[in-house]
Amino acid sequence: MSGNEPLRTPARLRTTPSWLITHTATHASRLVSDAFESVGARRYHFALLSALAEFGPASQAELGRRCSIDRSYVVEAVNELAESGYVLRTPDTADRRRNVITITPEGESALARFDAALGEAQDALLAPLSPAERKLLTTLMGRVFERQQQQTRRG
């Protein structure tokens, strides 16, 4: 083999879904991190603002569970979001030990910017696929994810 030929991945790997998912996820993670960084955000910011926009005000603990984010990271991310004016943190009237987090109008605007950046990353990742193939891939991966979530909840 000459030094100019590209290295080929073994067929056993290229036809193993877990290998493909793992290596594609690594690439996707890089694309998404770069996209969020370009708009001054991180994944946790996007996840937390998405949950607040969709489900409304929530405690930090609930946000962590809903977004599968460890408590310590939720606190750090909520602090950053509050400093940016994207969320309000107020004491829970039912339990003063808890805070309720609410998205602000500035947070809604930021989420729209984050959505646009994420969309560009998705387009770059899925460039080889048609719109129908993208939808099918998302549907199938969603089914795999839901099954994994169900098994995690049972276990």
mmCIF file of C-alpha atoms in Angstrom:
data_model
loop_
_atom_site.group_PDB
_atom_site.id
_atom_site.type_symbol
_atom_site.label_atom_id
_atom_site.label_comp_id
_atom_site.label_asym_id
_atom_site.label_seq_id
_atom_site.Cartn_x
_atom_site.Cartn_y
_atom_site.Cartn_z
ATOM 1 C CA MET A 1 0.000 0.000 0.000
ATOM 2 C CA SER A 2 1.379 3.383 -0.968
ATOM 3 C CA GLY A 3 1.404 6.343 1.365
ATOM 4 C CA ASN A 4 -1.143 8.162 -0.850
ATOM 5 C CA GLU A 5 -3.987 5.648 -0.541
ATOM 6 C CA PRO A 6 -6.611 6.440 2.074
ATOM 7 C CA LEU A 7 -6.935 3.903 4.863
ATOM 8 C CA ARG A 8 -10.131 1.899 4.598
ATOM 9 C CA THR A 9 -12.195 0.920 7.604
ATOM 10 C CA PRO A 10 -12.787 -2.839 7.847
ATOM 11 C CA ALA A 11 -16.180 -3.948 6.520
ATOM 12 C CA ARG A 12 -17.033 -5.625 9.843
ATOM 13 C CA LEU A 13 -16.878 -2.223 11.475
ATOM 14 C CA ARG A 14 -18.649 -0.319 8.684
ATOM 15 C CA THR A 15 -21.590 -2.753 8.955
ATOM 16 C CA THR A 16 -21.872 -2.770 12.756
ATOM 17 C CA PRO A 17 -24.526 -0.287 13.922
ATOM 18 C CA SER A 18 -22.989 0.254 17.366
ATOM 19 C CA TRP A 19 -19.618 1.109 15.811
ATOM 20 C CA LEU A 20 -21.223 3.455 13.284
ATOM 21 C CA ILE A 21 -23.315 5.155 15.979
ATOM 22 C CA THR A 22 -20.314 5.609 18.277
ATOM 23 C CA HIS A 23 -18.086 7.115 15.610
ATOM 24 C CA THR A 24 -20.820 9.250 14.117
ATOM 25 C CA ALA A 25 -21.741 10.488 17.603
ATOM 26 C CA THR A 26 -18.145 11.608 18.171
ATOM 27 C CA HIS A 27 -18.246 13.622 14.954
ATOM 28 C CA ALA A 28 -21.725 14.966 15.744
ATOM 29 C CA SER A 29 -20.615 16.003 19.219
ATOM 30 C CA ARG A 30 -17.760 18.033 17.765
ATOM 31 C CA LEU A 31 -20.030 19.734 15.223
ATOM 32 C CA VAL A 32 -22.659 20.578 17.837
ATOM 33 C CA SER A 33 -20.117 21.845 20.382
ATOM 34 C CA ASP A 34 -18.556 24.110 17.750
ATOM 35 C CA ALA A 35 -21.974 25.367 16.652
ATOM 36 C CA PHE A 36 -23.048 26.208 20.192
ATOM 37 C CA GLU A 37 -19.687 27.794 20.958
ATOM 38 C CA SER A 38 -20.170 30.083 17.950
ATOM 39 C CA VAL A 39 -23.271 31.558 19.635
ATOM 40 C CA GLY A 40 -21.885 31.588 23.175
ATOM 41 C CA ALA A 41 -23.722 28.514 24.390
ATOM 42 C CA ARG A 42 -23.174 24.983 25.572
ATOM 43 C CA ARG A 43 -25.292 21.826 25.209
ATOM 44 C CA TYR A 44 -26.629 22.159 28.736
ATOM 45 C CA HIS A 45 -27.822 25.691 28.022
ATOM 46 C CA PHE A 46 -29.730 24.449 25.005
ATOM 47 C CA ALA A 47 -31.193 21.453 26.830
ATOM 48 C CA LEU A 48 -32.349 23.459 29.849
ATOM 49 C CA LEU A 49 -33.841 26.297 27.805
ATOM 50 C CA SER A 50 -35.566 23.748 25.552
ATOM 51 C CA ALA A 51 -37.156 22.034 28.555
ATOM 52 C CA LEU A 52 -38.291 25.348 30.044
ATOM 53 C CA ALA A 53 -39.721 26.542 26.719
ATOM 54 C CA GLU A 54 -41.611 23.288 26.174
ATOM 55 C CA PHE A 55 -42.749 22.381 29.690
ATOM 56 C CA GLY A 56 -42.713 25.673 31.574
ATOM 57 C CA PRO A 57 -41.127 26.634 34.897
ATOM 58 C CA ALA A 58 -39.432 23.825 36.806
ATOM 59 C CA SER A 59 -37.183 23.154 39.751
ATOM 60 C CA GLN A 60 -33.500 22.581 39.114
ATOM 61 C CA ALA A 61 -33.904 18.948 40.165
ATOM 62 C CA GLU A 62 -36.762 18.422 37.718
ATOM 63 C CA LEU A 63 -34.748 20.024 34.919
ATOM 64 C CA GLY A 64 -31.838 17.716 35.664
ATOM 65 C CA ARG A 65 -34.049 14.629 35.544
ATOM 66 C CA ARG A 66 -35.905 15.764 32.429
ATOM 67 C CA CYS A 67 -32.689 16.561 30.541
ATOM 68 C CA SER A 68 -30.565 13.731 32.016
ATOM 69 C CA ILE A 69 -28.061 16.217 33.431
ATOM 70 C CA ASP A 70 -26.274 15.727 36.750
ATOM 71 C CA ARG A 71 -27.395 18.154 39.489
ATOM 72 C CA SER A 72 -24.027 19.862 39.813
ATOM 73 C CA TYR A 73 -23.994 20.662 36.093
ATOM 74 C CA VAL A 74 -27.590 21.919 36.250
ATOM 75 C CA VAL A 75 -26.656 24.368 39.012
ATOM 76 C CA GLU A 76 -23.641 25.612 37.038
ATOM 77 C CA ALA A 77 -25.615 25.970 33.788
ATOM 78 C CA VAL A 78 -28.578 27.672 35.507
ATOM 79 C CA ASN A 79 -26.139 30.123 37.124
ATOM 80 C CA GLU A 80 -24.710 30.935 33.689
ATOM 81 C CA LEU A 81 -28.166 31.266 32.141
ATOM 82 C CA ALA A 82 -29.315 33.535 34.990
ATOM 83 C CA GLU A 83 -26.199 35.726 34.634
ATOM 84 C CA SER A 84 -27.019 36.104 30.924
ATOM 85 C CA GLY A 85 -30.615 37.052 31.714
ATOM 86 C CA TYR A 86 -31.990 33.945 29.978
ATOM 87 C CA VAL A 87 -33.740 32.520 33.049
ATOM 88 C CA LEU A 88 -35.155 33.743 36.337
ATOM 89 C CA ARG A 89 -34.582 31.806 39.524
ATOM 90 C CA THR A 90 -37.211 32.402 42.203
ATOM 91 C CA PRO A 91 -37.951 30.636 45.484
ATOM 92 C CA ASP A 92 -40.713 28.037 45.226
ATOM 93 C CA THR A 93 -43.703 29.332 47.209
ATOM 94 C CA ALA A 94 -44.601 25.765 48.208
ATOM 95 C CA ASP A 95 -41.076 24.856 49.355
ATOM 96 C CA ARG A 96 -38.630 27.689 50.075
ATOM 97 C CA ARG A 97 -35.695 25.258 49.875
ATOM 98 C CA ARG A 98 -36.289 24.879 46.132
ATOM 99 C CA ASN A 99 -35.876 27.335 43.297
ATOM 100 C CA VAL A 100 -38.189 27.539 40.330
ATOM 101 C CA ILE A 101 -36.495 28.322 37.036
ATOM 102 C CA THR A 102 -38.394 30.250 34.357
ATOM 103 C CA ILE A 103 -37.256 31.165 30.859
ATOM 104 C CA THR A 104 -37.230 34.909 30.080
ATOM 105 C CA PRO A 105 -37.988 36.623 26.764
ATOM 106 C CA GLU A 106 -34.220 37.005 26.351
ATOM 107 C CA GLY A 107 -33.925 33.262 26.929
ATOM 108 C CA GLU A 108 -36.525 32.607 24.230
ATOM 109 C CA SER A 109 -34.499 34.759 21.803
ATOM 110 C CA ALA A 110 -31.293 32.983 22.779
ATOM 111 C CA LEU A 111 -32.980 29.615 22.263
ATOM 112 C CA ALA A 112 -33.943 30.667 18.732
ATOM 113 C CA ARG A 113 -30.260 31.520 18.037
ATOM 114 C CA PHE A 114 -29.180 28.200 19.544
ATOM 115 C CA ASP A 115 -31.762 26.383 17.388
ATOM 116 C CA ALA A 116 -30.373 28.023 14.253
ATOM 117 C CA ALA A 117 -26.793 27.073 15.161
ATOM 118 C CA LEU A 118 -27.857 23.514 15.930
ATOM 119 C CA GLY A 119 -29.728 23.347 12.618
ATOM 120 C CA GLU A 120 -26.546 24.241 10.758
ATOM 121 C CA ALA A 121 -24.663 21.497 12.601
ATOM 122 C CA GLN A 122 -27.408 18.990 11.772
ATOM 123 C CA ASP A 123 -27.261 20.008 8.113
ATOM 124 C CA ALA A 124 -23.491 19.503 8.062
ATOM 125 C CA LEU A 125 -23.759 16.123 9.779
ATOM 126 C CA LEU A 126 -26.573 14.826 7.590
ATOM 127 C CA ALA A 127 -25.456 16.391 4.294
ATOM 128 C CA PRO A 128 -25.294 13.024 2.467
ATOM 129 C CA LEU A 129 -28.967 12.285 3.252
ATOM 130 C CA SER A 130 -32.128 13.474 1.548
ATOM 131 C CA PRO A 131 -34.848 15.128 3.669
ATOM 132 C CA ALA A 132 -36.821 11.850 3.648
ATOM 133 C CA GLU A 133 -33.743 9.882 4.742
ATOM 134 C CA ARG A 134 -33.072 12.395 7.538
ATOM 135 C CA LYS A 135 -36.629 11.996 8.777
ATOM 136 C CA LEU A 136 -36.378 8.202 8.632
ATOM 137 C CA LEU A 137 -33.036 8.199 10.460
ATOM 138 C CA THR A 138 -34.463 10.450 13.177
ATOM 139 C CA THR A 139 -37.531 8.228 13.534
ATOM 140 C CA LEU A 140 -35.467 5.048 13.792
ATOM 141 C CA MET A 141 -32.945 6.542 16.215
ATOM 142 C CA GLY A 142 -35.862 7.870 18.262
ATOM 143 C CA ARG A 143 -37.235 4.340 18.574
ATOM 144 C CA VAL A 144 -33.858 3.003 19.680
ATOM 145 C CA PHE A 145 -33.536 5.862 22.175
ATOM 146 C CA GLU A 146 -37.044 5.334 23.599
ATOM 147 C CA ARG A 147 -36.342 1.633 24.112
ATOM 148 C CA GLN A 148 -33.108 2.442 25.917
ATOM 149 C CA GLN A 149 -34.944 5.008 28.090
ATOM 150 C CA GLN A 150 -37.621 2.448 29.011
ATOM 151 C CA GLN A 151 -35.003 -0.094 29.989
ATOM 152 C CA THR A 152 -33.142 2.500 32.063
ATOM 153 C CA ARG A 153 -36.336 3.453 33.935
ATOM 154 C CA ARG A 154 -37.060 -0.214 34.728
ATOM 155 C CA GLY A 155 -33.515 -1.004 35.823
#
